[in-house]
Short mmCIF file of C-alpha atoms and ligand atoms in Angstrom, two decimals:
data_model
loop_
_atom_site.label_atom_id
_atom_site.label_comp_id
_atom_site.label_asym_id
_atom_site.label_seq_id
_atom_site.Cartn_x
_atom_site.Cartn_y
_atom_site.Cartn_z
CA UNK X 1 87.69 43.97 -17.18
CA UNK X 2 89.50 40.65 -16.58
CA UNK X 3 89.15 38.12 -19.40
CA UNK X 4 89.86 34.42 -18.74
CA UNK X 5 91.59 32.25 -21.33
CA UNK X 6 88.59 29.90 -21.28
CA UNK X 7 85.52 29.61 -19.05
CA UNK X 8 84.24 26.07 -18.51
CA UNK X 9 81.71 27.24 -15.89
CA UNK X 10 79.71 29.24 -18.45
CA UNK X 11 79.30 26.19 -20.68
CA UNK X 12 78.29 24.00 -17.72
CA UNK X 13 75.66 26.44 -16.48
CA UNK X 14 74.16 26.83 -19.97
CA UNK X 15 73.42 23.07 -20.15
CA UNK X 16 73.44 22.19 -16.43
CA UNK X 17 70.20 20.21 -16.49
CA UNK X 18 71.43 18.02 -19.37
CA UNK X 19 74.81 17.34 -17.75
CA UNK X 20 73.40 16.71 -14.28
CA UNK X 21 70.75 14.39 -15.74
CA UNK X 22 73.35 12.44 -17.70
CA UNK X 23 75.55 11.98 -14.62
CA UNK X 24 72.57 10.93 -12.50
CA UNK X 25 71.56 8.29 -15.07
CA UNK X 26 75.01 6.68 -15.07
CA UNK X 27 75.08 6.57 -11.27
CA UNK X 28 71.53 5.19 -11.15
CA UNK X 29 72.54 2.41 -13.57
CA UNK X 30 76.03 1.86 -12.08
CA UNK X 31 77.25 1.90 -15.70
CA UNK X 32 80.72 3.09 -14.81
CA UNK X 33 82.95 0.99 -17.05
CA UNK X 34 81.86 0.37 -20.65
CA UNK X 35 78.12 -0.31 -20.99
CA UNK X 36 75.32 1.52 -22.85
CA UNK X 37 76.54 5.09 -22.32
CA UNK X 38 79.96 4.34 -23.82
CA UNK X 39 78.41 2.42 -26.73
CA UNK X 40 75.98 5.28 -27.40
CA UNK X 41 78.71 7.92 -27.41
CA UNK X 42 80.87 5.86 -29.77
CA UNK X 43 77.94 5.63 -32.21
CA UNK X 44 77.04 9.31 -31.89
CA UNK X 45 80.59 10.59 -32.24
CA UNK X 46 81.29 8.41 -35.29
CA UNK X 47 78.16 9.86 -36.93
CA UNK X 48 79.12 13.44 -35.98
CA UNK X 49 82.56 13.22 -37.61
CA UNK X 50 81.49 11.12 -40.63
CA UNK X 51 83.46 8.06 -39.47
CA UNK X 52 82.43 4.42 -39.72
CA UNK X 53 83.90 3.24 -36.41
CA UNK X 54 84.74 4.98 -33.14
CA UNK X 55 86.89 3.27 -30.51
CA UNK X 56 86.75 5.26 -27.30
CA UNK X 57 89.68 5.26 -24.89
CA UNK X 58 91.07 7.03 -21.86
CA UNK X 59 92.58 10.11 -23.55
CA UNK X 60 93.96 11.50 -26.80
CA UNK X 61 97.47 10.31 -25.99
CA UNK X 62 96.37 6.67 -25.68
CA UNK X 63 94.38 7.12 -28.89
CA UNK X 64 97.63 7.81 -30.77
CA UNK X 65 99.31 4.80 -29.15
CA UNK X 66 96.39 2.49 -29.96
CA UNK X 67 96.30 3.57 -33.60
CA UNK X 68 100.04 3.04 -34.09
CA UNK X 69 100.12 -0.26 -32.19
CA UNK X 70 97.21 -1.54 -34.32
CA UNK X 71 99.09 -0.47 -37.46
CA UNK X 72 101.93 -2.68 -36.14
CA UNK X 73 104.62 -0.06 -35.79
CA UNK X 74 107.89 -1.74 -34.80
CA UNK X 75 111.44 -0.86 -33.73
CA UNK X 76 113.46 0.56 -36.60
CA UNK X 77 110.39 2.18 -38.19
CA UNK X 78 110.31 5.94 -38.67
CA UNK X 79 107.16 8.02 -38.35
CA UNK X 80 107.07 11.56 -39.70
CA UNK X 81 105.28 14.28 -37.78
CA UNK X 82 105.22 18.03 -37.34
CA UNK X 83 107.74 20.05 -35.35
CA UNK X 84 104.88 22.07 -33.86
CA UNK X 85 102.49 20.11 -31.62
CA UNK X 86 101.83 18.90 -28.11
CA UNK X 87 104.36 16.24 -27.05
CA UNK X 88 101.78 13.40 -27.12
CA UNK X 89 102.04 13.25 -30.91
CA UNK X 90 105.75 12.45 -30.97
CA UNK X 91 106.04 10.69 -27.59
CA UNK X 92 103.54 8.03 -28.66
CA UNK X 93 105.61 7.33 -31.79
CA UNK X 94 108.47 6.41 -29.45
CA UNK X 95 106.23 4.46 -27.05
CA UNK X 96 104.78 2.49 -29.96
CA UNK X 97 108.38 1.43 -30.72
CA UNK X 98 109.33 3.69 -33.65
CA UNK X 99 111.45 6.82 -34.10
CA UNK X 100 109.84 10.24 -34.55
CA UNK X 101 111.14 12.27 -37.51
CA UNK X 102 110.15 15.92 -37.34
CA UNK X 103 109.24 18.20 -40.25
CA UNK X 104 109.00 21.97 -40.22
CA UNK X 105 105.67 23.80 -40.50
CA UNK X 106 104.67 25.72 -43.63
CA UNK X 107 105.29 29.21 -42.21
CA UNK X 108 101.67 30.36 -42.31
CA UNK X 109 99.12 27.81 -41.05
CA UNK X 110 101.17 26.25 -38.19
CA UNK X 111 100.65 22.83 -39.82
CA UNK X 112 103.21 20.45 -41.36
CA UNK X 113 104.87 21.48 -44.64
CA UNK X 114 104.21 18.75 -47.26
CA UNK X 115 107.49 19.59 -49.05
CA UNK X 116 109.37 18.86 -45.83
CA UNK X 117 107.61 15.47 -45.55
CA UNK X 118 108.79 14.45 -49.00
CA UNK X 119 112.37 15.35 -48.05
CA UNK X 120 112.22 13.38 -44.77
CA UNK X 121 111.12 10.04 -46.25
CA UNK X 122 113.65 7.19 -45.98
CA UNK X 123 113.33 3.43 -46.63
CA UNK X 124 112.41 3.09 -42.93
CA UNK X 125 109.45 5.50 -43.05
CA UNK X 126 106.11 3.76 -42.37
CA UNK X 127 103.67 6.57 -41.68
CA UNK X 128 102.85 10.25 -41.29
CA UNK X 129 100.99 11.96 -38.44
CA UNK X 130 99.78 15.41 -39.48
CA UNK X 131 98.27 17.52 -36.68
CA UNK X 132 95.37 19.85 -37.43
CA UNK X 133 96.89 22.34 -35.04
CA UNK X 134 94.79 24.93 -33.23
CA UNK X 135 91.78 23.73 -35.27
CA UNK X 136 93.00 24.32 -38.84
CA UNK X 137 93.34 21.27 -41.11
CA UNK X 138 96.76 20.40 -42.48
CA UNK X 139 97.11 20.19 -46.29
CA UNK X 140 95.48 16.76 -46.60
CA UNK X 141 95.48 16.49 -50.42
CA UNK X 142 99.24 16.98 -50.55
CA UNK X 143 99.83 14.71 -47.54
CA UNK X 144 97.63 11.87 -48.86
CA UNK X 145 99.30 12.21 -52.27
CA UNK X 146 102.74 11.68 -50.70
CA UNK X 147 101.46 8.85 -48.49
CA UNK X 148 99.87 7.01 -51.43
CA UNK X 149 102.96 7.40 -53.62
CA UNK X 150 105.21 5.98 -50.88
CA UNK X 151 102.69 3.46 -49.46
CA UNK X 152 102.64 5.06 -46.02
CA UNK X 153 99.77 5.13 -43.55
CA UNK X 154 98.42 8.42 -42.20
CA UNK X 155 97.02 8.99 -38.71
CA UNK X 156 95.38 12.40 -38.36
CA UNK X 157 95.82 13.97 -34.92
CA UNK X 158 92.45 15.74 -34.56
CA UNK X 159 92.81 16.54 -30.84
CA UNK X 160 92.27 20.25 -31.54
CA UNK X 161 90.07 20.03 -34.62
CA UNK X 162 86.62 18.56 -33.90
CA UNK X 163 84.37 19.27 -36.93
CA UNK X 164 87.07 21.08 -38.94
CA UNK X 165 86.83 20.58 -42.70
CA UNK X 166 89.28 20.39 -45.60
CA UNK X 167 87.70 21.07 -49.01
CA UNK X 168 84.31 20.42 -47.46
CA UNK X 169 85.30 17.04 -46.02
CA UNK X 170 85.67 16.44 -42.30
CA UNK X 171 89.15 16.00 -40.89
CA UNK X 172 89.73 12.49 -39.63
CA UNK X 173 88.26 10.89 -42.78
CA UNK X 174 91.42 11.07 -44.92
CA UNK X 175 93.89 8.74 -43.19
CA UNK X 176 93.79 5.16 -41.92
CA UNK X 177 92.74 6.46 -38.51
CA UNK X 178 92.24 9.72 -36.65
CA UNK X 179 92.66 10.47 -32.97
CA UNK X 180 90.65 12.80 -30.77
CA UNK X 181 91.11 14.22 -27.28
CA UNK X 182 88.17 15.24 -25.10
CA UNK X 183 90.34 16.92 -22.46
CA UNK X 184 88.05 19.40 -20.62
CA UNK X 185 89.30 22.48 -22.48
CA UNK X 186 89.00 20.96 -25.95
CA UNK X 187 86.19 22.07 -28.32
CA UNK X 188 84.33 18.95 -27.18
CA UNK X 189 85.51 18.39 -23.63
CA UNK X 190 84.68 15.81 -20.97
CA UNK X 191 84.82 16.47 -17.23
CA UNK X 192 88.05 14.53 -16.90
CA UNK X 193 90.28 12.73 -19.37
CA UNK X 194 88.73 11.07 -22.44
CA UNK X 195 89.69 10.23 -26.01
CA UNK X 196 88.84 8.22 -29.13
CA UNK X 197 90.17 6.87 -32.39
CA UNK X 198 87.96 6.83 -35.47
CA UNK X 199 88.55 4.78 -38.60
CA UNK X 200 86.81 3.47 -41.68
CA UNK X 201 88.55 0.11 -41.31
CA UNK X 202 86.58 -2.50 -39.33
CA UNK X 203 89.61 -4.76 -38.80
CA UNK X 204 91.71 -1.87 -37.45
CA UNK X 205 88.82 -0.81 -35.19
CA UNK X 206 88.53 -4.30 -33.70
CA UNK X 207 92.29 -4.51 -33.19
CA UNK X 208 92.32 -1.13 -31.37
CA UNK X 209 89.37 -2.19 -29.20
CA UNK X 210 91.19 -5.42 -28.33
CA UNK X 211 94.40 -3.55 -27.48
CA UNK X 212 92.52 -1.07 -25.29
CA UNK X 213 90.81 -3.88 -23.34
CA UNK X 214 93.78 -5.86 -22.04
CA UNK X 215 94.22 -7.60 -25.37
CA UNK X 216 90.91 -9.48 -25.41
CA UNK X 217 87.30 -8.89 -26.38
CA UNK X 218 86.06 -11.75 -24.21
CA UNK X 219 86.83 -11.77 -20.49
CA UNK X 220 89.89 -13.89 -19.62
CA UNK X 221 90.64 -14.62 -23.27
CA UNK X 222 93.67 -12.46 -24.00
CA UNK X 223 94.64 -12.80 -27.66
CA UNK X 224 97.50 -10.33 -27.26
CA UNK X 225 99.08 -8.19 -24.54
CA UNK X 226 97.03 -5.01 -24.45
CA UNK X 227 96.65 -2.03 -22.15
CA UNK X 228 93.78 -0.69 -20.06
CA UNK X 229 92.50 2.42 -21.79
CA UNK X 230 88.78 2.96 -21.23
CA UNK X 231 86.40 5.84 -21.60
CA UNK X 232 84.28 5.63 -18.46
CA UNK X 233 80.49 5.78 -18.43
CA UNK X 234 80.30 9.16 -16.68
CA UNK X 235 82.54 10.83 -19.27
CA UNK X 236 80.68 9.15 -22.12
CA UNK X 237 77.29 10.38 -20.86
CA UNK X 238 78.66 13.91 -20.36
CA UNK X 239 80.13 13.89 -23.88
CA UNK X 240 76.81 12.65 -25.32
CA UNK X 241 75.03 15.52 -23.57
CA UNK X 242 77.48 18.04 -25.02
CA UNK X 243 77.79 16.65 -28.55
CA UNK X 244 74.49 18.10 -29.90
CA UNK X 245 75.79 21.57 -28.96
CA UNK X 246 79.18 21.21 -30.63
CA UNK X 247 78.20 22.65 -34.02
CA UNK X 248 76.73 25.81 -32.42
CA UNK X 249 79.74 26.21 -30.12
CA UNK X 250 82.01 25.88 -33.15
CA UNK X 251 80.08 28.59 -35.02
CA UNK X 252 80.37 30.84 -31.97
CA UNK X 253 84.15 30.35 -31.93
CA UNK X 254 84.28 31.17 -35.65
CA UNK X 255 82.26 34.36 -35.07
CA UNK X 256 84.55 35.35 -32.22
CA UNK X 257 87.56 34.78 -34.50
CA UNK X 258 86.05 37.24 -37.01
CA UNK X 259 85.75 39.86 -34.27
CA UNK X 260 89.41 39.40 -33.33
CA UNK X 261 90.47 39.40 -37.00
CA UNK X 262 88.81 42.71 -37.79
CA UNK X 263 90.14 44.43 -34.65
CA UNK X 264 93.65 43.05 -34.80
CA UNK X 265 94.18 43.37 -38.56
CA UNK X 266 94.53 47.10 -38.05
CA UNK X 267 97.42 46.74 -35.62
CA UNK X 268 100.73 46.74 -37.44
CA UNK X 269 102.71 44.31 -35.28
CA UNK X 270 100.02 41.61 -35.09
CA UNK X 271 99.76 38.72 -37.54
CA UNK X 272 96.29 37.15 -37.19
CA UNK X 273 95.79 33.41 -37.93
CA UNK X 274 96.21 32.73 -41.64
CA UNK X 275 93.74 30.28 -43.13
CA UNK X 276 94.62 28.44 -46.33
CA UNK X 277 91.91 28.31 -49.02
CA UNK X 278 89.30 25.56 -48.64
CA UNK X 279 90.02 24.94 -44.98
CA UNK X 280 87.53 25.48 -42.15
CA UNK X 281 89.25 26.52 -38.92
CA UNK X 282 87.38 25.62 -35.71
CA UNK X 283 89.53 27.85 -33.48
CA UNK X 284 90.35 25.55 -30.61
CA UNK X 285 92.96 28.25 -30.16
CA UNK X 286 93.15 31.75 -31.65
CA UNK X 287 96.90 32.19 -31.99
CA UNK X 288 98.58 35.35 -33.24
CA UNK X 289 102.20 36.18 -33.98
CA UNK X 290 103.76 39.26 -32.38
CA UNK X 291 107.42 40.34 -32.55
CA UNK X 292 107.43 41.34 -28.86
CA UNK X 293 105.45 38.35 -27.59
CA UNK X 294 106.85 38.22 -24.05
CA UNK X 295 106.22 41.93 -23.52
CA UNK X 296 102.68 41.51 -24.86
CA UNK X 297 101.94 38.57 -22.53
CA UNK X 298 103.18 40.60 -19.54
CA UNK X 299 101.17 43.66 -20.55
CA UNK X 300 97.95 41.65 -21.00
CA UNK X 301 98.48 39.72 -17.77
CA UNK X 302 99.02 42.97 -15.83
CA UNK X 303 95.60 44.04 -17.15
CA UNK X 304 93.79 40.83 -16.20
CA UNK X 305 93.86 39.14 -19.61
CA UNK X 306 94.89 35.49 -19.58
CA UNK X 307 96.86 34.17 -22.51
CA UNK X 308 98.77 30.96 -23.26
CA UNK X 309 101.76 30.01 -25.39
CA UNK X 310 101.10 26.78 -27.27
CA UNK X 311 103.94 25.85 -27.25
CA UNK X 312 106.97 27.72 -25.89
CA UNK X 313 109.43 25.10 -27.20
CA UNK X 314 108.91 23.38 -30.54
CA UNK X 315 109.10 19.57 -30.27
CA UNK X 316 112.57 19.08 -31.85
CA UNK X 317 114.13 21.39 -29.26
CA UNK X 318 112.63 19.80 -26.13
CA UNK X 319 115.06 18.12 -23.71
CA UNK X 320 113.21 14.86 -24.47
CA UNK X 321 114.70 14.96 -28.00
CA UNK X 322 118.22 16.17 -27.23
CA UNK X 323 119.47 12.78 -28.47
CA UNK X 324 118.70 13.87 -32.05
CA UNK X 325 120.82 17.07 -31.77
CA UNK X 326 118.33 19.10 -33.83
CA UNK X 327 119.45 22.52 -35.08
CA UNK X 328 117.23 25.62 -35.50
CA UNK X 329 118.03 25.85 -39.23
CA UNK X 330 116.37 22.44 -39.76
CA UNK X 331 113.03 23.88 -38.58
CA UNK X 332 113.18 27.64 -39.29
CA UNK X 333 109.41 28.24 -39.16
CA UNK X 334 108.73 26.27 -35.98
CA UNK X 335 111.82 27.82 -34.40
CA UNK X 336 110.72 31.38 -35.22
CA UNK X 337 107.13 30.72 -34.13
CA UNK X 338 108.09 29.51 -30.66
CA UNK X 339 109.22 33.06 -29.85
CA UNK X 340 106.35 34.98 -31.48
CA UNK X 341 103.14 32.99 -30.87
CA UNK X 342 100.53 33.73 -28.24
CA UNK X 343 96.98 32.43 -27.93
CA UNK X 344 94.26 34.89 -26.90
CA UNK X 345 91.15 34.15 -24.81
CA UNK X 346 88.81 32.00 -26.94
CA UNK X 347 85.66 30.15 -25.93
CA UNK X 348 82.16 29.89 -27.39
CA UNK X 349 80.65 32.25 -24.79
CA UNK X 350 83.24 35.06 -25.03
CA UNK X 351 81.52 38.44 -25.38
CA UNK X 352 82.26 41.21 -27.86
CA UNK X 353 83.09 43.51 -24.92
CA UNK X 354 85.67 41.05 -23.62
CA UNK X 355 87.21 40.79 -27.08
CA UNK X 356 87.27 44.58 -27.50
CA UNK X 357 89.10 44.85 -24.18
CA UNK X 358 91.75 42.39 -25.42
CA UNK X 359 92.11 44.17 -28.78
CA UNK X 360 92.32 47.63 -27.20
CA UNK X 361 95.02 46.50 -24.78
CA UNK X 362 97.05 45.00 -27.63
CA UNK X 363 96.64 48.24 -29.58
CA UNK X 364 97.87 50.25 -26.57
CA UNK X 365 101.11 48.28 -26.45
C1 PLP G 401 97.63 17.95 -30.74
C2 PLP G 401 97.36 17.09 -29.56
N1 PLP G 401 97.61 15.77 -29.63
C3 PLP G 401 97.35 14.94 -28.60
C4 PLP G 401 96.82 15.41 -27.40
C5 PLP G 401 96.64 14.47 -26.28
O1 PLP G 401 95.37 14.44 -25.76
P1 PLP G 401 95.10 14.08 -24.20
O2 PLP G 401 95.47 15.29 -23.41
O3 PLP G 401 93.63 13.80 -24.16
O4 PLP G 401 95.93 12.91 -23.87
C6 PLP G 401 96.52 16.78 -27.30
C7 PLP G 401 95.88 17.33 -26.08
O5 PLP G 401 96.41 17.87 -25.22
C8 PLP G 401 96.82 17.64 -28.39
O6 PLP G 401 96.57 18.95 -28.32
#
């Protein structure tokens, strides 16, 4: 039985009438750029993630840029982030004008190690970007404690963590701002690129909106030099149609994770995702560690099971960062993980039979 890594068709067909209706409304109203559908989604998403303000934009990468530009990052500044993420997190630090400083992960949760943050702070450090990787929150109490002691801002990268909670509180509500991606495969996904920044700070929200709209809130009155980063009306309406289902889809992912956990826990070589106490994982990805990862990927692929490696090279070791001459011993956990991690098929509609097939094939190896 082949098992896909994710299946966007199943989700679409389950709510086809709602999606098709939303798209038809936007076309009927020619509300393609900004307008009521974008405004409505911003309101609804802010409410869903317990944020005061939501500034929508073109994608999760721009969201990171907008947040840092609004926080007035400048050349010479250093921004601390995790060694284990998608390149957007660190690339936008550079594009905003600062220097990325990487910290190792904690060895269990795939998120940034607070002790490593403390050691990486210099007089040039201005902020920290923790990433709630795969859907598990980073250690926000420890991170906010460090940030407050050193007067640093925090931007939470929530691209993979819609509705995740830390000690009962939603991610994205701890720092100065939090960024989201609605890339189609994300837990809340558009039908194209889409993103947002949320914040509790009205001044920051207005600054990010200004930056995202060519530097002006009124046509032809450009207060600053901005960029063009817009969520379009079609994506906004699609996201509004999907948002009421997000909590149920998240619970389905969490149930599926339990099925994997109980099957895989009995297999000696497999390390299932470790969840720190008081954190709610939303399983954007279900990522295991296996000492013979490449062999496992080949074996599953030969049997029709799609997997993914997120990510095969930890950020410090990418060619894009060769200028820093990073060494493996600086990031032992991220370095070890890049050779052992593999993400298994995970989506809200995955069946128990499909999961049993995956588990049985792993057991066979
Ligand atoms: C952790 C992380 N940060 C940022 C992004 C960037 O989001 P987007 O693809 O919408 O630009 C992604 C998505 O790929 C991500 O996974």
